[in-house]
JSON list of C-alpha atoms in Angstrom, two decimals:
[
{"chain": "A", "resi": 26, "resn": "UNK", "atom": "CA", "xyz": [0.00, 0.00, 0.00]},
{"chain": "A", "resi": 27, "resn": "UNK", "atom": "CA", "xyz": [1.42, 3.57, -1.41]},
{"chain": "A", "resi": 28, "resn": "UNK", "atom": "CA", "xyz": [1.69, 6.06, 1.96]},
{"chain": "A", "resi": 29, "resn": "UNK", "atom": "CA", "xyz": [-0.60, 8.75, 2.50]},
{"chain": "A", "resi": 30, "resn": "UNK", "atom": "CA", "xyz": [0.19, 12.21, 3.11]},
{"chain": "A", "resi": 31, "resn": "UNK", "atom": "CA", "xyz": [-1.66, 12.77, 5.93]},
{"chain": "A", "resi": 32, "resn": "UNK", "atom": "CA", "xyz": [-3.63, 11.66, 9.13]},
{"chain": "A", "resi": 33, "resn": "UNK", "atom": "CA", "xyz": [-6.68, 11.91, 6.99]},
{"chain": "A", "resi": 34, "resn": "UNK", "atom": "CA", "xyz": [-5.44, 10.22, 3.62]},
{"chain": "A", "resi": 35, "resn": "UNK", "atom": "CA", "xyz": [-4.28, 7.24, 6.24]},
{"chain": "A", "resi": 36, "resn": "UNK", "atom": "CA", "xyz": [-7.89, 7.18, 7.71]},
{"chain": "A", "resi": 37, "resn": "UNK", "atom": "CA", "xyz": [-9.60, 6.94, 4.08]},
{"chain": "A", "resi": 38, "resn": "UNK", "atom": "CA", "xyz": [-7.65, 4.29, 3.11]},
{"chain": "A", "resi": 39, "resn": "UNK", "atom": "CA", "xyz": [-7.89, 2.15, 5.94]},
{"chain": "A", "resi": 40, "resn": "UNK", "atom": "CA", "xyz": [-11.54, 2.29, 5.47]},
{"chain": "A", "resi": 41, "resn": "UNK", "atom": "CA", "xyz": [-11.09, 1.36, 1.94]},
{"chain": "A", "resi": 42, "resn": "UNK", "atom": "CA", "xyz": [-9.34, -2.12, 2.61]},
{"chain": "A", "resi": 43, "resn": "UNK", "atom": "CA", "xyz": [-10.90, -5.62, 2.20]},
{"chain": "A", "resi": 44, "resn": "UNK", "atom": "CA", "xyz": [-12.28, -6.72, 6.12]},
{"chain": "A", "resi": 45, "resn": "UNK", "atom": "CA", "xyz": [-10.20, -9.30, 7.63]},
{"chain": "A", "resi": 46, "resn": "UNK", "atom": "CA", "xyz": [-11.76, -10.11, 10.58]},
{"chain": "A", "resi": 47, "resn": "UNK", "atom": "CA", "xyz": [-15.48, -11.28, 9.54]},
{"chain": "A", "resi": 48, "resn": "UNK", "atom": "CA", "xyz": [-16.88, -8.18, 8.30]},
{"chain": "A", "resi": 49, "resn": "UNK", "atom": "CA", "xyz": [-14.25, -5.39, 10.17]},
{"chain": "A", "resi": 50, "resn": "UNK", "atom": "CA", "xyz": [-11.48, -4.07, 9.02]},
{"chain": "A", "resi": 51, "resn": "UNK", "atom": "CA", "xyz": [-8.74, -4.51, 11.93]},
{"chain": "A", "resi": 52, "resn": "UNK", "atom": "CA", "xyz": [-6.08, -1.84, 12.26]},
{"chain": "A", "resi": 53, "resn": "UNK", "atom": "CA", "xyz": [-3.14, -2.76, 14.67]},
{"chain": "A", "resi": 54, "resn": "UNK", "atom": "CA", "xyz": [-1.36, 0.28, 16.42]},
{"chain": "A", "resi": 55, "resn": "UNK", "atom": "CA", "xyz": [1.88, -1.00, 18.03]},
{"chain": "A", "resi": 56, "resn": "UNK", "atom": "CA", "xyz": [4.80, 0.61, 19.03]},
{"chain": "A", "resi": 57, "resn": "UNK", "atom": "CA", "xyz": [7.04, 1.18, 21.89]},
{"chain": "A", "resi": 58, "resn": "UNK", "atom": "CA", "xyz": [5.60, 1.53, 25.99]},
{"chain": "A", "resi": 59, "resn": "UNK", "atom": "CA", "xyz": [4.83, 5.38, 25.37]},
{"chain": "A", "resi": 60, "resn": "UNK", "atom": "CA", "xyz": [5.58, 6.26, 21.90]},
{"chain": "A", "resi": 61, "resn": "UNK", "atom": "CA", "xyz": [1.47, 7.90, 21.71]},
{"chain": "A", "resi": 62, "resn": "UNK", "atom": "CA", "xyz": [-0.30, 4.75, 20.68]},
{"chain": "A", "resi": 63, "resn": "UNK", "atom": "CA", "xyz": [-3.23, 5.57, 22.26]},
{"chain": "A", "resi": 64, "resn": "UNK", "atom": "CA", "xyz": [-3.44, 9.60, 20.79]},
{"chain": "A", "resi": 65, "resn": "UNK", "atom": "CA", "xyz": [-3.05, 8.12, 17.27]},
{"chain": "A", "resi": 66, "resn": "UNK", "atom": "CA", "xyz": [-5.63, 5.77, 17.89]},
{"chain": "A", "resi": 67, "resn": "UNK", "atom": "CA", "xyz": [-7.71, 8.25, 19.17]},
{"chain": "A", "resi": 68, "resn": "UNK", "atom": "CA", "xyz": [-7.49, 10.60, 16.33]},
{"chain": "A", "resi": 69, "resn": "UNK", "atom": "CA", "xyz": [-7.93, 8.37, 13.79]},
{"chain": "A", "resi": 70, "resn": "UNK", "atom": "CA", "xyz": [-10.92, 7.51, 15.44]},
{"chain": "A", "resi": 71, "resn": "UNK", "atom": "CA", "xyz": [-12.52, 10.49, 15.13]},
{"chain": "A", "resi": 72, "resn": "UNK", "atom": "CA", "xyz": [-11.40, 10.79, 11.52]},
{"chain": "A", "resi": 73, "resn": "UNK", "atom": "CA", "xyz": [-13.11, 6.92, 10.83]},
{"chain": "A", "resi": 74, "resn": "UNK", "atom": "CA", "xyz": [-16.19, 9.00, 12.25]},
{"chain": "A", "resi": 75, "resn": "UNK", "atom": "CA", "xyz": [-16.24, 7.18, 15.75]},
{"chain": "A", "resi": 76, "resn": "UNK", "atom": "CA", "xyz": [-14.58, 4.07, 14.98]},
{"chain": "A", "resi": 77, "resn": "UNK", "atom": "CA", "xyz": [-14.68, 1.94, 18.39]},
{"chain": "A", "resi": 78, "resn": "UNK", "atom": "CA", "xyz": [-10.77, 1.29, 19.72]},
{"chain": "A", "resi": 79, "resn": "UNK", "atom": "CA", "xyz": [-9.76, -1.80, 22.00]},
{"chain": "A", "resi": 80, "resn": "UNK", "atom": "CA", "xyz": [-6.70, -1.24, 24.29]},
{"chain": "A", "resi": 81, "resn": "UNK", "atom": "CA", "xyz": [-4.90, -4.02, 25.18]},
{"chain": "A", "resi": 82, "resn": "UNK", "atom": "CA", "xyz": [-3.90, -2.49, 28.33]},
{"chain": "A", "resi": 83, "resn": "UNK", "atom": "CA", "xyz": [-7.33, -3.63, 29.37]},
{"chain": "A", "resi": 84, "resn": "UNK", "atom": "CA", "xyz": [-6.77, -7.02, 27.73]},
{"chain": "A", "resi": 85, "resn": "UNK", "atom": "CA", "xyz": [-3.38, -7.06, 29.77]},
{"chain": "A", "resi": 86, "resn": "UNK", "atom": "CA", "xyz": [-2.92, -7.35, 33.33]},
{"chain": "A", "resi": 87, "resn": "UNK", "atom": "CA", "xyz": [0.46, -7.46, 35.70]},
{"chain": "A", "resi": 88, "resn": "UNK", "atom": "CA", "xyz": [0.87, -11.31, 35.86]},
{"chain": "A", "resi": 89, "resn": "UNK", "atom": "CA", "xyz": [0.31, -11.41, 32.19]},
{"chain": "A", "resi": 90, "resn": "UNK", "atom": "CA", "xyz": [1.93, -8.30, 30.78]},
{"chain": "A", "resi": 91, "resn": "UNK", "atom": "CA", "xyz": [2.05, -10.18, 27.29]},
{"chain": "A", "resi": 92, "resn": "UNK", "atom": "CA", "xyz": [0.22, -13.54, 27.56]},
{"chain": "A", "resi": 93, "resn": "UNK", "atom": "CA", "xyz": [-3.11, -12.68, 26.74]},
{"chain": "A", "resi": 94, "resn": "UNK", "atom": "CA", "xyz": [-3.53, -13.84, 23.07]},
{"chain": "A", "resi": 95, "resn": "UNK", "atom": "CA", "xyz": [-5.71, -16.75, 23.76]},
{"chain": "A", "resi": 96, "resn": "UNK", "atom": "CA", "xyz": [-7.82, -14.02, 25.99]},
{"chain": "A", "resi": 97, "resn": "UNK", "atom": "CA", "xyz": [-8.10, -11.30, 23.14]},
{"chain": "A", "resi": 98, "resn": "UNK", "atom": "CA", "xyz": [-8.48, -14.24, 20.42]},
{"chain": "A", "resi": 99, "resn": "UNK", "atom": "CA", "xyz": [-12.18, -16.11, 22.39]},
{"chain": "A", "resi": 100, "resn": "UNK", "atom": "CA", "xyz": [-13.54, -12.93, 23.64]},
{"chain": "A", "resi": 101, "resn": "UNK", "atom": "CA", "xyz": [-12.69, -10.41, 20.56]},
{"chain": "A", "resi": 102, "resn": "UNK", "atom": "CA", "xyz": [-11.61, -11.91, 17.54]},
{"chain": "A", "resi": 103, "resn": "UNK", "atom": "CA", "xyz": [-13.97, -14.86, 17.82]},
{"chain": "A", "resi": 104, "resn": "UNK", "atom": "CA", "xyz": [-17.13, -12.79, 17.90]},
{"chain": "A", "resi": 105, "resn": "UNK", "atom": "CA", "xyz": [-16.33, -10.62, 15.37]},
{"chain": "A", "resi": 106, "resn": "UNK", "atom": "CA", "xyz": [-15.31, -12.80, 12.98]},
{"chain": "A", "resi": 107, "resn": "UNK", "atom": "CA", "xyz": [-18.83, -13.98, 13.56]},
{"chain": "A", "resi": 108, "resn": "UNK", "atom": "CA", "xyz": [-20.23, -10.26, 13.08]},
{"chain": "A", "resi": 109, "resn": "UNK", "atom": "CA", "xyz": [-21.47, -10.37, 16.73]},
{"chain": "A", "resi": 110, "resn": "UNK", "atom": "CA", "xyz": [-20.57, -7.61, 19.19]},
{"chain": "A", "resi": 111, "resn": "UNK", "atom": "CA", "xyz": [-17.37, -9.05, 21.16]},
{"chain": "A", "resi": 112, "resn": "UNK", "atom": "CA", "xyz": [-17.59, -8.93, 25.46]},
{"chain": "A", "resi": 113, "resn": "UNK", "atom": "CA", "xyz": [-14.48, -8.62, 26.91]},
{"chain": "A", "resi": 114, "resn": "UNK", "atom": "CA", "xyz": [-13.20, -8.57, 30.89]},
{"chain": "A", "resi": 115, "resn": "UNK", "atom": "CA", "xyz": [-11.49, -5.09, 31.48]},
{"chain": "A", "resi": 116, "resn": "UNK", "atom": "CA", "xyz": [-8.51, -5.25, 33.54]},
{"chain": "A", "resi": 117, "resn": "UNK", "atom": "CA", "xyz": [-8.09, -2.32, 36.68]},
{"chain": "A", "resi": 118, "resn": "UNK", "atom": "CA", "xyz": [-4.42, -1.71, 36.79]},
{"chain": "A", "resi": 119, "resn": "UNK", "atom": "CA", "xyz": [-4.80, -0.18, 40.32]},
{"chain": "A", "resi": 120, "resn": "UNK", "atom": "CA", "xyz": [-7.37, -2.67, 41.50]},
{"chain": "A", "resi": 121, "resn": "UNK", "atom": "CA", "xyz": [-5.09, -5.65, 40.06]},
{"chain": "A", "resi": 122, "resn": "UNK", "atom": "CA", "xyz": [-8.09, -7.44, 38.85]},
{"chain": "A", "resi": 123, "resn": "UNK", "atom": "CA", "xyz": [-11.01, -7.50, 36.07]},
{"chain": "A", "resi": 124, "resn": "UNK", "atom": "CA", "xyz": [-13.61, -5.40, 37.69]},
{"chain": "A", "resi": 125, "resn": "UNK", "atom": "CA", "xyz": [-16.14, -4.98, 34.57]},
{"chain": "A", "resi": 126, "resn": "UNK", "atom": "CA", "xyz": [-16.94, -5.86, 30.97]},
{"chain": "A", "resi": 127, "resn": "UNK", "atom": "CA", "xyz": [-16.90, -4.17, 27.76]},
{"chain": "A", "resi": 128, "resn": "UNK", "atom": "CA", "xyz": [-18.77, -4.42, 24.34]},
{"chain": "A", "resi": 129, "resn": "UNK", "atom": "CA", "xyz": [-16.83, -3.95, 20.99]},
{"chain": "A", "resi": 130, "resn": "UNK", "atom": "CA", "xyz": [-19.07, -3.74, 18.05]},
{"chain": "A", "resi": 131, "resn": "UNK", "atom": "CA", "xyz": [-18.47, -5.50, 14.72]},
{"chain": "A", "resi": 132, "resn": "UNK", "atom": "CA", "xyz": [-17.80, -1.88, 13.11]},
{"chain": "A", "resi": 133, "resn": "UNK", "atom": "CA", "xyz": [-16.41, -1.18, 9.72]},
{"chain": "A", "resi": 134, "resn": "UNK", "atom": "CA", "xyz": [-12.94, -0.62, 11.07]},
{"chain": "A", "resi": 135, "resn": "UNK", "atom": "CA", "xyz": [-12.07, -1.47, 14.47]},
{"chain": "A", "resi": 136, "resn": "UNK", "atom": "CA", "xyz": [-8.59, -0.28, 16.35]},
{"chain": "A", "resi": 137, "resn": "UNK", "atom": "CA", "xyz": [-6.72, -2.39, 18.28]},
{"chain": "A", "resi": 138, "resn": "UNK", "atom": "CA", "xyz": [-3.83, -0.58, 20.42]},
{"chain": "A", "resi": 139, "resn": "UNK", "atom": "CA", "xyz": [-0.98, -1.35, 22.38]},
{"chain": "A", "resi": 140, "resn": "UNK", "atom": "CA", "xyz": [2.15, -2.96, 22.63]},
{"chain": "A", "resi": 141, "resn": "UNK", "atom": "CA", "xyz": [1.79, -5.91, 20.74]},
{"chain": "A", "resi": 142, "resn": "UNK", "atom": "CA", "xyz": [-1.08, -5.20, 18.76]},
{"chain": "A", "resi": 143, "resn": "UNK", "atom": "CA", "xyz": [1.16, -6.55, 16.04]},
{"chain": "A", "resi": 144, "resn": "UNK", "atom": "CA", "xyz": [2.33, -9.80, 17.10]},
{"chain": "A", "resi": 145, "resn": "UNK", "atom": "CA", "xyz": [2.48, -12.69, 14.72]},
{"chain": "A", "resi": 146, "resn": "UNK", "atom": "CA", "xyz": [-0.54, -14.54, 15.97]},
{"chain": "A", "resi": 147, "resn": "UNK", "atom": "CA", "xyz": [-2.65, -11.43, 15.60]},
{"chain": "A", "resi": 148, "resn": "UNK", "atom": "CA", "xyz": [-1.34, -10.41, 11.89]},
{"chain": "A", "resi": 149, "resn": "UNK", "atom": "CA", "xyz": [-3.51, -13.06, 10.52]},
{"chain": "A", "resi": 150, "resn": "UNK", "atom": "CA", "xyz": [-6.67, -11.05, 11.57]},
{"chain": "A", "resi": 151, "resn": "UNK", "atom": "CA", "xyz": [-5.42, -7.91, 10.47]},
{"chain": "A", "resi": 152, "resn": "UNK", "atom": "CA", "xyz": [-6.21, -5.28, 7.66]},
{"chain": "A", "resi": 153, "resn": "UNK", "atom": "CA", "xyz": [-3.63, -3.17, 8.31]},
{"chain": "A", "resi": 154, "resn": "UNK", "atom": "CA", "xyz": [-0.46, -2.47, 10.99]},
{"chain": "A", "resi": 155, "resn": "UNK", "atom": "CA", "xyz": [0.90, 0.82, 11.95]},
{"chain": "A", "resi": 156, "resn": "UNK", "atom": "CA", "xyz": [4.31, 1.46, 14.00]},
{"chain": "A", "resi": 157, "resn": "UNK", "atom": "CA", "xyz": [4.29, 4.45, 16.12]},
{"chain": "A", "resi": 158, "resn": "UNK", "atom": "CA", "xyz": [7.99, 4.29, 15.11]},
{"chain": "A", "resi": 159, "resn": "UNK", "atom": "CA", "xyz": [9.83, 5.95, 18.51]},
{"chain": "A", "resi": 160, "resn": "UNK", "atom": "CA", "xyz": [12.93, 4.71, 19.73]},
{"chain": "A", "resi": 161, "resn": "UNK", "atom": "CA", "xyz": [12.70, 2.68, 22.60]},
{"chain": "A", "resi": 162, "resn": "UNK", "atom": "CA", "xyz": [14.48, 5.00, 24.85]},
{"chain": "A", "resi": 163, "resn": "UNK", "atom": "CA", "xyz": [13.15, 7.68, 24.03]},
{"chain": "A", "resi": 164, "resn": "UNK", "atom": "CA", "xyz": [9.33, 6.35, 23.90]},
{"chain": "A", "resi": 165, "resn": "UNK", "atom": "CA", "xyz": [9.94, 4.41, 27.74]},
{"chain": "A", "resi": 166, "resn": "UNK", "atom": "CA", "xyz": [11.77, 7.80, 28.98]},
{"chain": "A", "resi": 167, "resn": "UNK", "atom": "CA", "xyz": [8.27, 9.86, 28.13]},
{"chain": "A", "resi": 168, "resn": "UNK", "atom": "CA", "xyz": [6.32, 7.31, 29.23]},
{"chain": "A", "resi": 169, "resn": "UNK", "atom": "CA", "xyz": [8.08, 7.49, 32.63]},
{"chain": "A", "resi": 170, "resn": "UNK", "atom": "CA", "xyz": [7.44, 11.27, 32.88]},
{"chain": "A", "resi": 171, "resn": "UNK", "atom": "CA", "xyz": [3.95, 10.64, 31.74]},
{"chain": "A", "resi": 172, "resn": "UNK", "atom": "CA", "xyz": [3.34, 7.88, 34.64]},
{"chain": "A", "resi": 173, "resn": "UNK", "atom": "CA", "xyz": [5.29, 9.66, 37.85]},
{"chain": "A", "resi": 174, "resn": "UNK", "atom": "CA", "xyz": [7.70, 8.32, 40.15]},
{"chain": "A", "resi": 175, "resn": "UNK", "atom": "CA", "xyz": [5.21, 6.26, 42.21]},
{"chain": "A", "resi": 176, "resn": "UNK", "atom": "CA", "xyz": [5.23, 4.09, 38.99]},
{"chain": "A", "resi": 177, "resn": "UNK", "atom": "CA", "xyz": [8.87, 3.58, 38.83]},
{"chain": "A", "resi": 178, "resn": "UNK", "atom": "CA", "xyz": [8.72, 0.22, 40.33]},
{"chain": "A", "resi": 179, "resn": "UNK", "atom": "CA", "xyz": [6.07, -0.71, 37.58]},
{"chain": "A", "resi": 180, "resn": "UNK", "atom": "CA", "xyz": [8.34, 0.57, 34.77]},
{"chain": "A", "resi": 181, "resn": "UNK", "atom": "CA", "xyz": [11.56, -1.11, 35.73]},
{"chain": "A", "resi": 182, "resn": "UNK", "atom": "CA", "xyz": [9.34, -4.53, 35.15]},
{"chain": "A", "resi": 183, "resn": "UNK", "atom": "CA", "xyz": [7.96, -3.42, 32.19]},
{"chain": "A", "resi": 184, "resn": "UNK", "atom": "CA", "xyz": [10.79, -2.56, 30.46]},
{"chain": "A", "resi": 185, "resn": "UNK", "atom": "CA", "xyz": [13.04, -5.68, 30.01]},
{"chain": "A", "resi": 186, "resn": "UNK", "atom": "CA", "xyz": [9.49, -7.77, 29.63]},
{"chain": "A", "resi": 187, "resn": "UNK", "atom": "CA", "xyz": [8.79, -5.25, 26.64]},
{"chain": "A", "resi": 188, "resn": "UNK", "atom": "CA", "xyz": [12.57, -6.07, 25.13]},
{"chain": "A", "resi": 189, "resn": "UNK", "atom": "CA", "xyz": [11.74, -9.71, 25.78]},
{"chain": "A", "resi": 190, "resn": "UNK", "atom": "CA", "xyz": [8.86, -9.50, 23.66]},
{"chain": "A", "resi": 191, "resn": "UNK", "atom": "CA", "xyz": [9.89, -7.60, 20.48]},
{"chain": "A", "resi": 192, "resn": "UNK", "atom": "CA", "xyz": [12.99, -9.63, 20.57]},
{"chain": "A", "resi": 193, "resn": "UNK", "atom": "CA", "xyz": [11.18, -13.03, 20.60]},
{"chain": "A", "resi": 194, "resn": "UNK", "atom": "CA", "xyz": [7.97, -11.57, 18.15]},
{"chain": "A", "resi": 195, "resn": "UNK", "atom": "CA", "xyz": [9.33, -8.43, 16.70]},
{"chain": "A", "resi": 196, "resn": "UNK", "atom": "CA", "xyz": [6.02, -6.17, 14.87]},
{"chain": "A", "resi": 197, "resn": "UNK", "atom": "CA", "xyz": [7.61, -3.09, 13.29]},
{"chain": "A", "resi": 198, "resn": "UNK", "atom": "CA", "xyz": [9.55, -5.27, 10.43]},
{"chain": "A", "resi": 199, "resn": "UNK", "atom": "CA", "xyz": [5.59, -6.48, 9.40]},
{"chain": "A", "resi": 200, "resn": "UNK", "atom": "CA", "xyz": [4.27, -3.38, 9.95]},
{"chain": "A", "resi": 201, "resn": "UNK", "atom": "CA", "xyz": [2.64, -1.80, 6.57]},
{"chain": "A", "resi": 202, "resn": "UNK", "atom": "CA", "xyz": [2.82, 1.61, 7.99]},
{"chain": "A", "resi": 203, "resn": "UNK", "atom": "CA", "xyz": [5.58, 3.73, 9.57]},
{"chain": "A", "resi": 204, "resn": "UNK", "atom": "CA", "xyz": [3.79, 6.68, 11.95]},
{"chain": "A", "resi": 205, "resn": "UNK", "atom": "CA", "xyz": [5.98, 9.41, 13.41]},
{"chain": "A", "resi": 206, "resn": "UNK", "atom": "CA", "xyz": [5.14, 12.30, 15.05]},
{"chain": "A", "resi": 207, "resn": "UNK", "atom": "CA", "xyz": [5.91, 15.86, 13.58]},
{"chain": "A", "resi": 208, "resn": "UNK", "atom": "CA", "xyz": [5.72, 19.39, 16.38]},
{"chain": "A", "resi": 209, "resn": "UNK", "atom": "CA", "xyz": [6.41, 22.42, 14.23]},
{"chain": "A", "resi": 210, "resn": "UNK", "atom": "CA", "xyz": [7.22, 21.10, 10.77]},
{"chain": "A", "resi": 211, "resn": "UNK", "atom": "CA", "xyz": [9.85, 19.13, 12.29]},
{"chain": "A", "resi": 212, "resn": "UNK", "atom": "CA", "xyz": [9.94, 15.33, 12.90]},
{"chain": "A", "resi": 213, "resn": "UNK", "atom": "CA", "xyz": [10.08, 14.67, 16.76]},
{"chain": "A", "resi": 214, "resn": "UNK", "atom": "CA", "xyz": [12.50, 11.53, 16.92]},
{"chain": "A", "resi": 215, "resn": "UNK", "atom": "CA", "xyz": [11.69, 10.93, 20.65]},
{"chain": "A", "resi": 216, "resn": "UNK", "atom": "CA", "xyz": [10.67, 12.10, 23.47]},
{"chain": "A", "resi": 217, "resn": "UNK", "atom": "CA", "xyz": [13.40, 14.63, 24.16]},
{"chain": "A", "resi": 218, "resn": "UNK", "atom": "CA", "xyz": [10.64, 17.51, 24.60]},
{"chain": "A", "resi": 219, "resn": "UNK", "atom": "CA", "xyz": [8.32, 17.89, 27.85]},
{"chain": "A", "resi": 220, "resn": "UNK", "atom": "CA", "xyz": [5.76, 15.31, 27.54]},
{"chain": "A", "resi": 221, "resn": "UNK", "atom": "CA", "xyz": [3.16, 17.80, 29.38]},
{"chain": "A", "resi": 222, "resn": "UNK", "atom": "CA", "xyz": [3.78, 19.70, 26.14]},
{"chain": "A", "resi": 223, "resn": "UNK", "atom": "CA", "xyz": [3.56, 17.48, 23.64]},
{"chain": "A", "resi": 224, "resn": "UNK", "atom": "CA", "xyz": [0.34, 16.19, 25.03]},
{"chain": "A", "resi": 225, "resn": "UNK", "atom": "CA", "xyz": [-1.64, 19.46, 25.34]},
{"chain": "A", "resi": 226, "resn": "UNK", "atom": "CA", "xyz": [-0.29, 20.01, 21.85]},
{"chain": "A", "resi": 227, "resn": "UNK", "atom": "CA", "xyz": [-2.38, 17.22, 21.00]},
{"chain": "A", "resi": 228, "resn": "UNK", "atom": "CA", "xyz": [-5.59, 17.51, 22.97]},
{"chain": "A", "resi": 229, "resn": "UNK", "atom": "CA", "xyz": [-5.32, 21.58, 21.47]},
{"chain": "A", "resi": 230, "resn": "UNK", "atom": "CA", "xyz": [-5.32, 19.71, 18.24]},
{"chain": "A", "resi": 231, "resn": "UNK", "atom": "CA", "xyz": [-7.92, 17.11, 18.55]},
{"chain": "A", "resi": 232, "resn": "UNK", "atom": "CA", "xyz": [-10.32, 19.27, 20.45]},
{"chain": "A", "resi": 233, "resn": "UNK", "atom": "CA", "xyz": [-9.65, 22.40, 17.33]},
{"chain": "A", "resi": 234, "resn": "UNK", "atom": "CA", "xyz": [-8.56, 24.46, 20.24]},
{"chain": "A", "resi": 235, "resn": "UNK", "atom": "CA", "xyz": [-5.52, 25.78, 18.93]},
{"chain": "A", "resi": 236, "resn": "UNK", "atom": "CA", "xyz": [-1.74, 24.82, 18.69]},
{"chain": "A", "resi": 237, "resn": "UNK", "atom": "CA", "xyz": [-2.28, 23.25, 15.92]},
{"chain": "A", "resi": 238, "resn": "UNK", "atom": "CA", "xyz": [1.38, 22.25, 15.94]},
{"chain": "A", "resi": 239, "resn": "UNK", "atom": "CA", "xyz": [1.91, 18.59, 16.57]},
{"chain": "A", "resi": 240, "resn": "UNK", "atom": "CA", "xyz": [1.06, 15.77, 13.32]},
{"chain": "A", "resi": 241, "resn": "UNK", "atom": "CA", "xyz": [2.35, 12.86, 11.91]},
{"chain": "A", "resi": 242, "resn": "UNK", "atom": "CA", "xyz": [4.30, 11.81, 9.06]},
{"chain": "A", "resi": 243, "resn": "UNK", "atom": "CA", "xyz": [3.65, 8.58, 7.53]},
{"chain": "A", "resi": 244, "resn": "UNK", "atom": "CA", "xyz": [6.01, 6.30, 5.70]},
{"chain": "A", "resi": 245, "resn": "UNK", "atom": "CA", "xyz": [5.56, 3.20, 3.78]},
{"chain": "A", "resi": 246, "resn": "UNK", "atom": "CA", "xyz": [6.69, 0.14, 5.98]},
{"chain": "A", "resi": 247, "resn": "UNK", "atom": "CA", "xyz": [7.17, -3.62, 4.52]},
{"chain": "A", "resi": 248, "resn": "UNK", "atom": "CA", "xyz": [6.75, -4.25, 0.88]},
{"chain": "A", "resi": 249, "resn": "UNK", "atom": "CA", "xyz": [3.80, -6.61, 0.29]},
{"chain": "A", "resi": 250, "resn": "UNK", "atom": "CA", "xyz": [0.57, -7.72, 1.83]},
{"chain": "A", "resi": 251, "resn": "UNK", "atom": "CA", "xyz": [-0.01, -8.77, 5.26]},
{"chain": "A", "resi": 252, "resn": "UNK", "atom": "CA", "xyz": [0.35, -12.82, 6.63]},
{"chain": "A", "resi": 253, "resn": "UNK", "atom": "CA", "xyz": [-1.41, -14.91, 3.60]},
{"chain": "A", "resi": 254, "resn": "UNK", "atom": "CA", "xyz": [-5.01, -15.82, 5.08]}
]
């Protein structure tokens, strides 16, 4: 797939693609532990006119950081496949347990974010994959800021799991789409700004408030189509 030239190009196409999951059209956001997974999502939502978004940090939980495929695959991918609305368990990270339920509907295009939203076992069921494409460093140091000091402990498990993972089932080589952020007509190639910044650079931007200043660029990722179905 040719890149687009913008946020909104991106959003067209994706809802342009074959399904591949039933009758949705899957979009995987991966990337690194705070690379802005979760604003991309978010904004493309709004472009896809209200397309629903699944984050896996409520598939995920702390004694299973990363082993929650069979999970996601019976209570998400199942039903839609079928067309039926999926009901998943949401997991309360400060609770440490699955305190309520969620519906995903069998929408057009559905977005699934998080790390690992592009793991082999979940490319099958995909449409399309973007990498928010943030060096790990730089992506784990903003997330730190973002998350405080009274989550260092959290962060200092987090990160070698997080290396385990992409070294064992790595996502950006498969991903179709490479997403970077842009603040000022320049490319942002971590998170060396404040993240405070960045982020009300985005709400201004989402919200039409002003400080219009922070974007994307988008690149063309792997050659080819997705796994073979």
């Amino acid at each position: 797939m040719p890149a687009p030239s913008s946020l909104d190009a991106l959003a067209h196409q994706l809802a342009a693609l074959p399904p591949s999951c039933g009758p949705v059209r899957l979009v995987g956001v991966d990337g690194h532990a705070g690379s802005g997974k979760t604003t991309l999502a978010r904004r493309l939502a709004a472009l896809l006119g209200g397309a629903p978004v699944l984050h896996l940090d409520d598939v995920a939980s702390h004694e299973a950081l990363f082993d929650w495929t069979e999970r996601l695959t019976e209570q998400v991918l199942r039903p839609l496949e079928r067309g039926e609305p999926a009901h998943y368990e949401v997991y309360d990270w400060v609770a440490r347990s699955r305190t309520g339920r969620t519906v995903l509907p069998p929408a057009p295009v559905v977005l699934v974010e998080g790390v690992g939203a592009g793991r082999a076992a979940l490319r099958p069921y995909l449409a399309c994959l973007l990498w928010m494409d943030m060096p790990p460093g730089d992506a784990w140091r903003r997330g730190q800021e973002r998350d405080g000091p009274e989550q260092a402990g959290f962060w200092a498990g987090w990160i070698p799991a997080e290396r385990a993972h992409f070294a064992a089932d790595p996502s950006r080589p498969w991903a179709d789409f490479l997403v970077r952020e842009v603040s000022e007509g320049r490319e942002v190639p971590g998170g060396r700004e404040a993240s405070g910044a960045r982020e009300k650079d985005e709400a201004a931007k989402d919200t039409g408030d002003g400080g219009d200043r922070t974007g994307y660029t988008v690149r063309e990722g792997r050659t080819g189509a997705l796994d073979p179905r």
